[in-house]
């Protein structure tokens, strides 16, 4: 029954993974640290997005838009605003999901390691911009035109790979997630507002 | 609840290996008014939940998740629902049925509420990794599955904290994983296959160890396994002892004694057939214990065989038979159907055996005449001291020993199992729910609604079918309102994505669910079995339980049903044992017309009981329902020996000493050896039987060959 939480949580993990850091050349820690310098020392970050989910089974595209906010050290808000408002808030202790006037709060410690703890572990390097942990958890390779590919080192993730594109200024503007089920998600980010 | 489920499996487990025509149900163990709720505990899937308990080394939680994935995949064939990990596919059918009946169960939303729910659900579906959740989102956009989740969580009453998605005890580092198996407890071959698959899956995870499995299926298999192991051992020991007896009979040139065995087998078969015709079927327990009682007719065969020329031998045999039968007749009026059947089987077998031996003795006397051994016990002070000590032990035991006739006494548990059960029960609520079985051809919804109304009025928690489905009129109102939503305009996305939802609510001719048309919806199947339904009243205190019983008299909690077995037996033994002894004494008086001789003939029984009491106090034997059956057997055989031996001291012409003593010693040794292997068993049913019969028979033989001569000697000296 907590599948929804799992889904949302993983979504954040993956999203924050790339949204908080423009990725550098593969794959040394020093290079990654250099690429993340635009986000170094930030206290707060806010960014809007448009996303398209392609459901392979139904050949159906679901389009939505919203905003994401990060407040260090560990508060994250992910909000889909259109077509309907779904807000997910995460901190170290709990995840809350608010949708259609209902709020569901789940404690991190009660959630499956597979669904939350491991995901939270993945999230933490991005919250702290821990480049060493990022390199440890992902195979990162770079392509042409500021494109980077992230493949989770643990094979049981629902996302098999991610592709991110950075602007010349080092901000993430496009992220694609490729899921095990065949579904894909493409997210287009606006320029983030950063407070240091 | 689980306490009961575990103990429930016990009573019948040893009958599971019997052929299909043999009754192996536990209903025969209790009066009909309580056997029905007892049946519920293995018939209704509601009670097919088991708990797999794992010990977690360190904090290898990721291993638990990986194990669950493997476990769910490998044990799929035997599992109905698994709460191992968060695998939604385990509950797919349940969720689908729940979502499909939303329009019967719930009031329809407003158009605005529906629109908001549809768009919010589409937003959720746009999140990554939602593939596994899509079937639920598509068929249940209003999220009614959360209510089902609450209902299911309320049903699980285990007081353990949740960590990482699992029920966990941080003190013992144990994880309890609820698993509902897809078959009743008596299908042990399936349980065995399930456990093998589980253990194989677990072997790959070094940080996880199987602490055990708790539940009806696990307990039944555990008992059956032990019974098989014990029976295997007994079979080999039995063959060895039988061969030894044959060798001894041939070696002492008394091979004709071997001819006494076939009549016992024949009388057992005849008794079995007759019992089958009387009762319509015969229970496995009757077949297990009955032949032991029928075997007592061997005493009469031996007695006549070794005293062929004494005309009083058959009169002595007749009284030996009658004194045995009165004990059985007293139990013939038991409220427990099994005891009644066992007694009928045994009485018939004893009479058949007696008749066959009598016929053989009359017609083939020369084949049934054996020269006795020169056994002539001499009384002395040491033997007398032993006899008096045994009688004293009986008196002391009468004050100190307390029998426990509970069904739990018949459950096999290793020390590790016992520890695990104690840990588990410490996390269960103290009040056991009251069990109500109802229904029939009239449908279940109306009676269930009446129960629900009563429960709501008195603020009693009730788990029943109507908790999941409203009345027919409410359902019809709901269906009508939901159908009104079908005409609302919707986007192409909403039409395609929510196709299962629209198909469900917009199907023409969809009517109310009345629960009287065969298989109920998946979310209610746990409460249903062959036109019958079950409800659980979760009363919080005795006052609430009494309140429920005022409207539904006779309802019992699961623990009460188990305890009732003990209560009934205790109540019955209070009158049946004194009555048996009284009737046997009357018969003996009729035979001897002398109270001294009557008392003398009771000595083997009293000494046998005394030896058993002494052993029970010294070695802390449990005295159970099985011990009681052993006592009945002991009573029968000891009175035979008592009559045969006392006939030597009547002062009239009677049997020869060697003839009597040889028959008593042979009969007792055969009985003793027959039951000796039982004390090396591990299953309590066999152990209790073995302890009582081996100690009792040893005491009986000593009471006969030492007790009677010594007491006669000392009383004669005193006079």
PDB file of C-alpha atoms in Angstrom, chain B residues 7-239:
ATOM      1  CA  UNK B   7      -3.104 -25.768  19.533  1.00  0.00           C
ATOM      2  CA  UNK B   8      -5.895 -26.652  17.194  1.00  0.00           C
ATOM      3  CA  UNK B   9      -3.719 -28.398  14.711  1.00  0.00           C
ATOM      4  CA  UNK B  10      -2.522 -30.676  17.366  1.00  0.00           C
ATOM      5  CA  UNK B  11      -5.319 -32.966  18.132  1.00  0.00           C
ATOM      6  CA  UNK B  12      -5.705 -34.329  14.652  1.00  0.00           C
ATOM      7  CA  UNK B  13      -2.227 -34.119  13.296  1.00  0.00           C
ATOM      8  CA  UNK B  14      -1.468 -37.721  14.010  1.00  0.00           C
ATOM      9  CA  UNK B  15      -4.462 -38.808  12.009  1.00  0.00           C
ATOM     10  CA  UNK B  16      -3.383 -37.013   8.860  1.00  0.00           C
ATOM     11  CA  UNK B  17      -1.540 -39.941   7.363  1.00  0.00           C
ATOM     12  CA  UNK B  18      -4.613 -42.151   7.341  1.00  0.00           C
ATOM     13  CA  UNK B  19      -6.585 -43.090   4.212  1.00  0.00           C
ATOM     14  CA  UNK B  20      -9.292 -40.743   2.981  1.00  0.00           C
ATOM     15  CA  UNK B  21     -12.193 -42.924   4.099  1.00  0.00           C
ATOM     16  CA  UNK B  22     -11.044 -42.493   7.660  1.00  0.00           C
ATOM     17  CA  UNK B  23     -12.422 -39.458   9.450  1.00  0.00           C
ATOM     18  CA  UNK B  24      -9.591 -37.221  10.595  1.00  0.00           C
ATOM     19  CA  UNK B  25     -11.573 -34.140  11.579  1.00  0.00           C
ATOM     20  CA  UNK B  26     -11.282 -32.689  15.035  1.00  0.00           C
ATOM     21  CA  UNK B  27     -15.052 -32.159  15.306  1.00  0.00           C
ATOM     22  CA  UNK B  28     -15.366 -35.544  16.953  1.00  0.00           C
ATOM     23  CA  UNK B  29     -13.359 -34.283  19.888  1.00  0.00           C
ATOM     24  CA  UNK B  30     -15.996 -31.849  21.026  1.00  0.00           C
ATOM     25  CA  UNK B  31     -19.770 -31.744  21.441  1.00  0.00           C
ATOM     26  CA  UNK B  32     -21.586 -30.500  18.363  1.00  0.00           C
ATOM     27  CA  UNK B  33     -22.386 -27.076  19.834  1.00  0.00           C
ATOM     28  CA  UNK B  34     -18.717 -26.203  19.881  1.00  0.00           C
ATOM     29  CA  UNK B  35     -17.309 -28.406  17.147  1.00  0.00           C
ATOM     30  CA  UNK B  36     -18.701 -26.101  14.468  1.00  0.00           C
ATOM     31  CA  UNK B  37     -16.810 -23.013  15.569  1.00  0.00           C
ATOM     32  CA  UNK B  38     -13.781 -25.195  16.006  1.00  0.00           C
ATOM     33  CA  UNK B  39     -14.074 -26.387  12.410  1.00  0.00           C
ATOM     34  CA  UNK B  40     -14.028 -22.772  11.382  1.00  0.00           C
ATOM     35  CA  UNK B  41     -10.464 -22.466  12.472  1.00  0.00           C
ATOM     36  CA  UNK B  42      -9.202 -24.682   9.725  1.00  0.00           C
ATOM     37  CA  UNK B  43     -11.948 -24.281   7.128  1.00  0.00           C
ATOM     38  CA  UNK B  44     -12.151 -20.495   6.854  1.00  0.00           C
ATOM     39  CA  UNK B  45      -9.192 -18.872   5.082  1.00  0.00           C
ATOM     40  CA  UNK B  46      -9.328 -16.151   7.738  1.00  0.00           C
ATOM     41  CA  UNK B  47      -7.422 -18.587   9.908  1.00  0.00           C
ATOM     42  CA  UNK B  48      -4.864 -19.652   7.343  1.00  0.00           C
ATOM     43  CA  UNK B  49      -2.429 -16.936   8.318  1.00  0.00           C
ATOM     44  CA  UNK B  50       0.986 -17.999   9.498  1.00  0.00           C
ATOM     45  CA  UNK B  51       3.901 -15.879  10.637  1.00  0.00           C
ATOM     46  CA  UNK B  52       7.370 -16.504   9.277  1.00  0.00           C
ATOM     47  CA  UNK B  53       9.739 -15.292  11.968  1.00  0.00           C
ATOM     48  CA  UNK B  54      13.214 -14.260  10.854  1.00  0.00           C
ATOM     49  CA  UNK B  55      16.186 -13.317  12.965  1.00  0.00           C
ATOM     50  CA  UNK B  56      18.010 -10.314  11.590  1.00  0.00           C
ATOM     51  CA  UNK B  57      21.734 -10.167  12.108  1.00  0.00           C
ATOM     52  CA  UNK B  58      22.956  -6.580  12.496  1.00  0.00           C
ATOM     53  CA  UNK B  59      20.956  -4.191  10.355  1.00  0.00           C
ATOM     54  CA  UNK B  60      20.879  -5.961   7.009  1.00  0.00           C
ATOM     55  CA  UNK B  61      17.481  -4.561   6.069  1.00  0.00           C
ATOM     56  CA  UNK B  62      18.280  -4.543   2.378  1.00  0.00           C
ATOM     57  CA  UNK B  63      18.658  -8.314   2.626  1.00  0.00           C
ATOM     58  CA  UNK B  64      15.129  -8.575   3.977  1.00  0.00           C
ATOM     59  CA  UNK B  65      13.794  -6.731   0.942  1.00  0.00           C
ATOM     60  CA  UNK B  66      15.783  -8.936  -1.400  1.00  0.00           C
ATOM     61  CA  UNK B  67      14.670 -12.044   0.450  1.00  0.00           C
ATOM     62  CA  UNK B  68      11.030 -10.994   0.161  1.00  0.00           C
ATOM     63  CA  UNK B  69      11.322 -10.542  -3.586  1.00  0.00           C
ATOM     64  CA  UNK B  70      12.801 -14.007  -3.909  1.00  0.00           C
ATOM     65  CA  UNK B  71      10.365 -15.488  -1.389  1.00  0.00           C
ATOM     66  CA  UNK B  72       7.292 -14.042  -3.110  1.00  0.00           C
ATOM     67  CA  UNK B  73       8.494 -15.339  -6.443  1.00  0.00           C
ATOM     68  CA  UNK B  74       9.431 -18.842  -5.286  1.00  0.00           C
ATOM     69  CA  UNK B  75       6.463 -19.557  -3.009  1.00  0.00           C
ATOM     70  CA  UNK B  76       3.744 -18.115  -5.228  1.00  0.00           C
ATOM     71  CA  UNK B  77       2.154 -21.537  -5.804  1.00  0.00           C
ATOM     72  CA  UNK B  78       1.227 -21.962  -2.131  1.00  0.00           C
ATOM     73  CA  UNK B  79       0.612 -18.420  -0.952  1.00  0.00           C
ATOM     74  CA  UNK B  80      -2.686 -16.569  -1.124  1.00  0.00           C
ATOM     75  CA  UNK B  81      -1.389 -13.284   0.297  1.00  0.00           C
ATOM     76  CA  UNK B  82       2.078 -12.309   1.367  1.00  0.00           C
ATOM     77  CA  UNK B  83       2.938  -9.264   3.430  1.00  0.00           C
ATOM     78  CA  UNK B  84       6.628  -9.930   2.791  1.00  0.00           C
ATOM     79  CA  UNK B  85       7.962  -6.671   1.375  1.00  0.00           C
ATOM     80  CA  UNK B  86       5.739  -4.215  -0.418  1.00  0.00           C
ATOM     81  CA  UNK B  87       4.821  -6.283  -3.422  1.00  0.00           C
ATOM     82  CA  UNK B  88       1.493  -4.923  -4.558  1.00  0.00           C
ATOM     83  CA  UNK B  89       0.917  -7.848  -6.925  1.00  0.00           C
ATOM     84  CA  UNK B  90       0.310 -10.043  -3.847  1.00  0.00           C
ATOM     85  CA  UNK B  91      -2.913  -8.127  -3.241  1.00  0.00           C
ATOM     86  CA  UNK B  92      -3.844  -7.536  -6.875  1.00  0.00           C
ATOM     87  CA  UNK B  93      -7.027  -9.626  -6.929  1.00  0.00           C
ATOM     88  CA  UNK B  94      -8.137  -8.225  -3.595  1.00  0.00           C
ATOM     89  CA  UNK B  95      -7.600  -4.619  -4.701  1.00  0.00           C
ATOM     90  CA  UNK B  96      -9.284  -5.215  -8.029  1.00  0.00           C
ATOM     91  CA  UNK B  97     -12.391  -6.708  -6.399  1.00  0.00           C
ATOM     92  CA  UNK B  98     -12.436  -3.958  -3.795  1.00  0.00           C
ATOM     93  CA  UNK B  99     -12.206  -1.251  -6.446  1.00  0.00           C
ATOM     94  CA  UNK B 100     -14.831  -2.937  -8.628  1.00  0.00           C
ATOM     95  CA  UNK B 101     -17.363  -2.928  -5.777  1.00  0.00           C
ATOM     96  CA  UNK B 102     -16.767   0.694  -4.890  1.00  0.00           C
ATOM     97  CA  UNK B 103     -20.068   1.682  -6.538  1.00  0.00           C
ATOM     98  CA  UNK B 104     -21.935  -0.790  -4.332  1.00  0.00           C
ATOM     99  CA  UNK B 105     -20.112   0.108  -1.152  1.00  0.00           C
ATOM    100  CA  UNK B 106     -19.540   3.854  -1.222  1.00  0.00           C
ATOM    101  CA  UNK B 107     -21.883   6.759  -1.778  1.00  0.00           C
ATOM    102  CA  UNK B 108     -21.137   8.303  -5.165  1.00  0.00           C
ATOM    103  CA  UNK B 109     -18.914  11.403  -5.197  1.00  0.00           C
ATOM    104  CA  UNK B 110     -20.166  14.691  -6.583  1.00  0.00           C
ATOM    105  CA  UNK B 111     -19.201  15.508 -10.152  1.00  0.00           C
ATOM    106  CA  UNK B 112     -16.688  17.994  -8.845  1.00  0.00           C
ATOM    107  CA  UNK B 113     -15.156  15.526  -6.390  1.00  0.00           C
ATOM    108  CA  UNK B 114     -14.848  12.929  -9.128  1.00  0.00           C
ATOM    109  CA  UNK B 115     -13.181  15.384 -11.492  1.00  0.00           C
ATOM    110  CA  UNK B 116     -10.704  16.429  -8.802  1.00  0.00           C
ATOM    111  CA  UNK B 117      -9.910  12.801  -7.999  1.00  0.00           C
ATOM    112  CA  UNK B 118      -9.358  11.935 -11.657  1.00  0.00           C
ATOM    113  CA  UNK B 119      -6.952  14.797 -12.279  1.00  0.00           C
ATOM    114  CA  UNK B 120      -5.066  14.170  -9.016  1.00  0.00           C
ATOM    115  CA  UNK B 121      -4.712  10.514  -9.911  1.00  0.00           C
ATOM    116  CA  UNK B 122      -3.376  11.390 -13.346  1.00  0.00           C
ATOM    117  CA  UNK B 123      -0.831  13.621 -11.636  1.00  0.00           C
ATOM    118  CA  UNK B 124       0.237  10.731  -9.404  1.00  0.00           C
ATOM    119  CA  UNK B 125       0.464   8.452 -12.419  1.00  0.00           C
ATOM    120  CA  UNK B 126       2.882  10.896 -14.023  1.00  0.00           C
ATOM    121  CA  UNK B 127       5.453  10.201 -11.287  1.00  0.00           C
ATOM    122  CA  UNK B 128       8.285   7.836 -12.156  1.00  0.00           C
ATOM    123  CA  UNK B 129       8.173   4.175 -11.158  1.00  0.00           C
ATOM    124  CA  UNK B 130       4.382   4.119 -11.088  1.00  0.00           C
ATOM    125  CA  UNK B 131       4.051   1.045 -13.326  1.00  0.00           C
ATOM    126  CA  UNK B 132       3.270  -1.313 -10.450  1.00  0.00           C
ATOM    127  CA  UNK B 133       0.699   1.093  -9.060  1.00  0.00           C
ATOM    128  CA  UNK B 134      -1.056   1.813 -12.338  1.00  0.00           C
ATOM    129  CA  UNK B 135      -3.710  -0.950 -12.090  1.00  0.00           C
ATOM    130  CA  UNK B 136      -4.833   0.454  -8.730  1.00  0.00           C
ATOM    131  CA  UNK B 137      -4.786   4.057  -9.910  1.00  0.00           C
ATOM    132  CA  UNK B 138      -6.737   3.190 -13.044  1.00  0.00           C
ATOM    133  CA  UNK B 139      -9.490   1.228 -11.323  1.00  0.00           C
ATOM    134  CA  UNK B 140      -9.629   3.141  -8.046  1.00  0.00           C
ATOM    135  CA  UNK B 141      -9.112   6.850  -8.737  1.00  0.00           C
ATOM    136  CA  UNK B 142     -10.837   7.820  -5.499  1.00  0.00           C
ATOM    137  CA  UNK B 143      -8.308   5.852  -3.468  1.00  0.00           C
ATOM    138  CA  UNK B 144     -10.794   3.617  -1.681  1.00  0.00           C
ATOM    139  CA  UNK B 145      -8.007   1.047  -1.228  1.00  0.00           C
ATOM    140  CA  UNK B 146      -6.830   3.094   1.761  1.00  0.00           C
ATOM    141  CA  UNK B 147      -9.980   2.095   3.629  1.00  0.00           C
ATOM    142  CA  UNK B 148      -9.299  -1.560   2.850  1.00  0.00           C
ATOM    143  CA  UNK B 149      -5.755  -1.068   4.075  1.00  0.00           C
ATOM    144  CA  UNK B 150      -7.077   0.283   7.391  1.00  0.00           C
ATOM    145  CA  UNK B 151      -9.490  -2.644   7.747  1.00  0.00           C
ATOM    146  CA  UNK B 152      -6.766  -5.188   7.080  1.00  0.00           C
ATOM    147  CA  UNK B 153      -4.345  -3.518   9.471  1.00  0.00           C
ATOM    148  CA  UNK B 154      -7.024  -3.535  12.166  1.00  0.00           C
ATOM    149  CA  UNK B 155      -7.454  -7.265  11.631  1.00  0.00           C
ATOM    150  CA  UNK B 156      -3.758  -7.871  12.246  1.00  0.00           C
ATOM    151  CA  UNK B 157      -3.570  -7.572  16.012  1.00  0.00           C
ATOM    152  CA  UNK B 158       0.105  -8.246  16.546  1.00  0.00           C
ATOM    153  CA  UNK B 159       1.606  -5.599  18.826  1.00  0.00           C
ATOM    154  CA  UNK B 160       4.972  -5.161  17.168  1.00  0.00           C
ATOM    155  CA  UNK B 161       6.478  -1.928  15.942  1.00  0.00           C
ATOM    156  CA  UNK B 162       6.953  -1.327  12.233  1.00  0.00           C
ATOM    157  CA  UNK B 163      10.484  -0.757  11.027  1.00  0.00           C
ATOM    158  CA  UNK B 164      11.501  -0.498   7.402  1.00  0.00           C
ATOM    159  CA  UNK B 165       8.086  -1.823   6.428  1.00  0.00           C
ATOM    160  CA  UNK B 166       8.249  -4.935   8.636  1.00  0.00           C
ATOM    161  CA  UNK B 167       6.841  -5.999  12.004  1.00  0.00           C
ATOM    162  CA  UNK B 168       9.961  -5.940  14.123  1.00  0.00           C
ATOM    163  CA  UNK B 169      10.990  -6.605  17.706  1.00  0.00           C
ATOM    164  CA  UNK B 170      14.220  -4.667  18.389  1.00  0.00           C
ATOM    165  CA  UNK B 171      14.873  -6.603  21.601  1.00  0.00           C
ATOM    166  CA  UNK B 172      15.147  -9.996  19.931  1.00  0.00           C
ATOM    167  CA  UNK B 173      15.935  -8.659  16.431  1.00  0.00           C
ATOM    168  CA  UNK B 174      13.047 -10.709  15.086  1.00  0.00           C
ATOM    169  CA  UNK B 175      10.887  -9.886  12.096  1.00  0.00           C
ATOM    170  CA  UNK B 176       7.381 -11.384  11.857  1.00  0.00           C
ATOM    171  CA  UNK B 177       6.105 -11.695   8.292  1.00  0.00           C
ATOM    172  CA  UNK B 178       2.382 -12.495   7.895  1.00  0.00           C
ATOM    173  CA  UNK B 179       1.707 -15.032   5.151  1.00  0.00           C
ATOM    174  CA  UNK B 180      -1.716 -16.373   4.233  1.00  0.00           C
ATOM    175  CA  UNK B 181      -1.379 -19.818   2.691  1.00  0.00           C
ATOM    176  CA  UNK B 182      -3.761 -20.982   0.009  1.00  0.00           C
ATOM    177  CA  UNK B 183      -4.770 -24.321   1.515  1.00  0.00           C
ATOM    178  CA  UNK B 184      -6.116 -25.657   4.824  1.00  0.00           C
ATOM    179  CA  UNK B 185      -3.761 -26.866   7.563  1.00  0.00           C
ATOM    180  CA  UNK B 186      -4.340 -30.567   6.940  1.00  0.00           C
ATOM    181  CA  UNK B 187      -2.739 -30.420   3.479  1.00  0.00           C
ATOM    182  CA  UNK B 188       0.686 -30.919   4.931  1.00  0.00           C
ATOM    183  CA  UNK B 189       2.376 -31.960   1.683  1.00  0.00           C
ATOM    184  CA  UNK B 190       1.798 -28.413   0.454  1.00  0.00           C
ATOM    185  CA  UNK B 191       3.074 -26.912   3.692  1.00  0.00           C
ATOM    186  CA  UNK B 192       6.179 -29.032   3.332  1.00  0.00           C
ATOM    187  CA  UNK B 193       6.762 -27.819  -0.217  1.00  0.00           C
ATOM    188  CA  UNK B 194       6.171 -24.224   0.853  1.00  0.00           C
ATOM    189  CA  UNK B 195       8.652 -24.481   3.709  1.00  0.00           C
ATOM    190  CA  UNK B 196      11.267 -26.090   1.482  1.00  0.00           C
ATOM    191  CA  UNK B 197      10.960 -23.257  -1.039  1.00  0.00           C
ATOM    192  CA  UNK B 198      11.151 -20.688   1.751  1.00  0.00           C
ATOM    193  CA  UNK B 199      14.246 -22.241   3.298  1.00  0.00           C
ATOM    194  CA  UNK B 200      15.908 -22.475  -0.095  1.00  0.00           C
ATOM    195  CA  UNK B 201      15.247 -18.789  -0.713  1.00  0.00           C
ATOM    196  CA  UNK B 202      16.547 -17.896   2.721  1.00  0.00           C
ATOM    197  CA  UNK B 203      19.769 -19.851   2.312  1.00  0.00           C
ATOM    198  CA  UNK B 204      21.153 -17.146   0.040  1.00  0.00           C
ATOM    199  CA  UNK B 205      20.930 -14.432   2.687  1.00  0.00           C
ATOM    200  CA  UNK B 206      23.621 -14.763   5.315  1.00  0.00           C
ATOM    201  CA  UNK B 207      22.298 -12.029   7.578  1.00  0.00           C
ATOM    202  CA  UNK B 208      18.878 -13.663   7.907  1.00  0.00           C
ATOM    203  CA  UNK B 209      18.010 -16.793   9.814  1.00  0.00           C
ATOM    204  CA  UNK B 210      14.723 -18.616  10.143  1.00  0.00           C
ATOM    205  CA  UNK B 211      13.659 -18.476  13.785  1.00  0.00           C
ATOM    206  CA  UNK B 212      10.532 -20.502  13.026  1.00  0.00           C
ATOM    207  CA  UNK B 213       7.057 -20.415  11.601  1.00  0.00           C
ATOM    208  CA  UNK B 214       3.964 -19.894  13.713  1.00  0.00           C
ATOM    209  CA  UNK B 215       0.445 -20.774  12.628  1.00  0.00           C
ATOM    210  CA  UNK B 216      -1.954 -23.634  11.994  1.00  0.00           C
ATOM    211  CA  UNK B 217      -0.222 -25.015   8.917  1.00  0.00           C
ATOM    212  CA  UNK B 218       3.201 -24.848  10.552  1.00  0.00           C
ATOM    213  CA  UNK B 219       1.981 -26.529  13.736  1.00  0.00           C
ATOM    214  CA  UNK B 220       0.175 -29.290  11.859  1.00  0.00           C
ATOM    215  CA  UNK B 221       3.241 -30.097   9.796  1.00  0.00           C
ATOM    216  CA  UNK B 222       5.528 -29.985  12.800  1.00  0.00           C
ATOM    217  CA  UNK B 223       3.300 -32.452  14.661  1.00  0.00           C
ATOM    218  CA  UNK B 224       2.928 -34.721  11.678  1.00  0.00           C
ATOM    219  CA  UNK B 225       6.667 -34.775  11.029  1.00  0.00           C
ATOM    220  CA  UNK B 226       7.374 -35.771  14.599  1.00  0.00           C
ATOM    221  CA  UNK B 227       4.667 -38.423  14.541  1.00  0.00           C
ATOM    222  CA  UNK B 228       6.183 -39.882  11.372  1.00  0.00           C
ATOM    223  CA  UNK B 229       9.640 -39.935  12.894  1.00  0.00           C
ATOM    224  CA  UNK B 230       8.341 -41.534  16.056  1.00  0.00           C
ATOM    225  CA  UNK B 231       6.240 -44.086  14.188  1.00  0.00           C
ATOM    226  CA  UNK B 232       9.246 -44.940  12.039  1.00  0.00           C
ATOM    227  CA  UNK B 233      11.292 -45.622  15.140  1.00  0.00           C
ATOM    228  CA  UNK B 234       8.446 -47.558  16.785  1.00  0.00           C
ATOM    229  CA  UNK B 235       7.990 -49.675  13.663  1.00  0.00           C
ATOM    230  CA  UNK B 236      11.592 -50.865  13.721  1.00  0.00           C
ATOM    231  CA  UNK B 237      11.591 -51.367  17.480  1.00  0.00           C
ATOM    232  CA  UNK B 238       8.233 -53.131  17.224  1.00  0.00           C
ATOM    233  CA  UNK B 239       9.472 -55.521  14.547  1.00  0.00           C
TER     234      UNK B 239
END
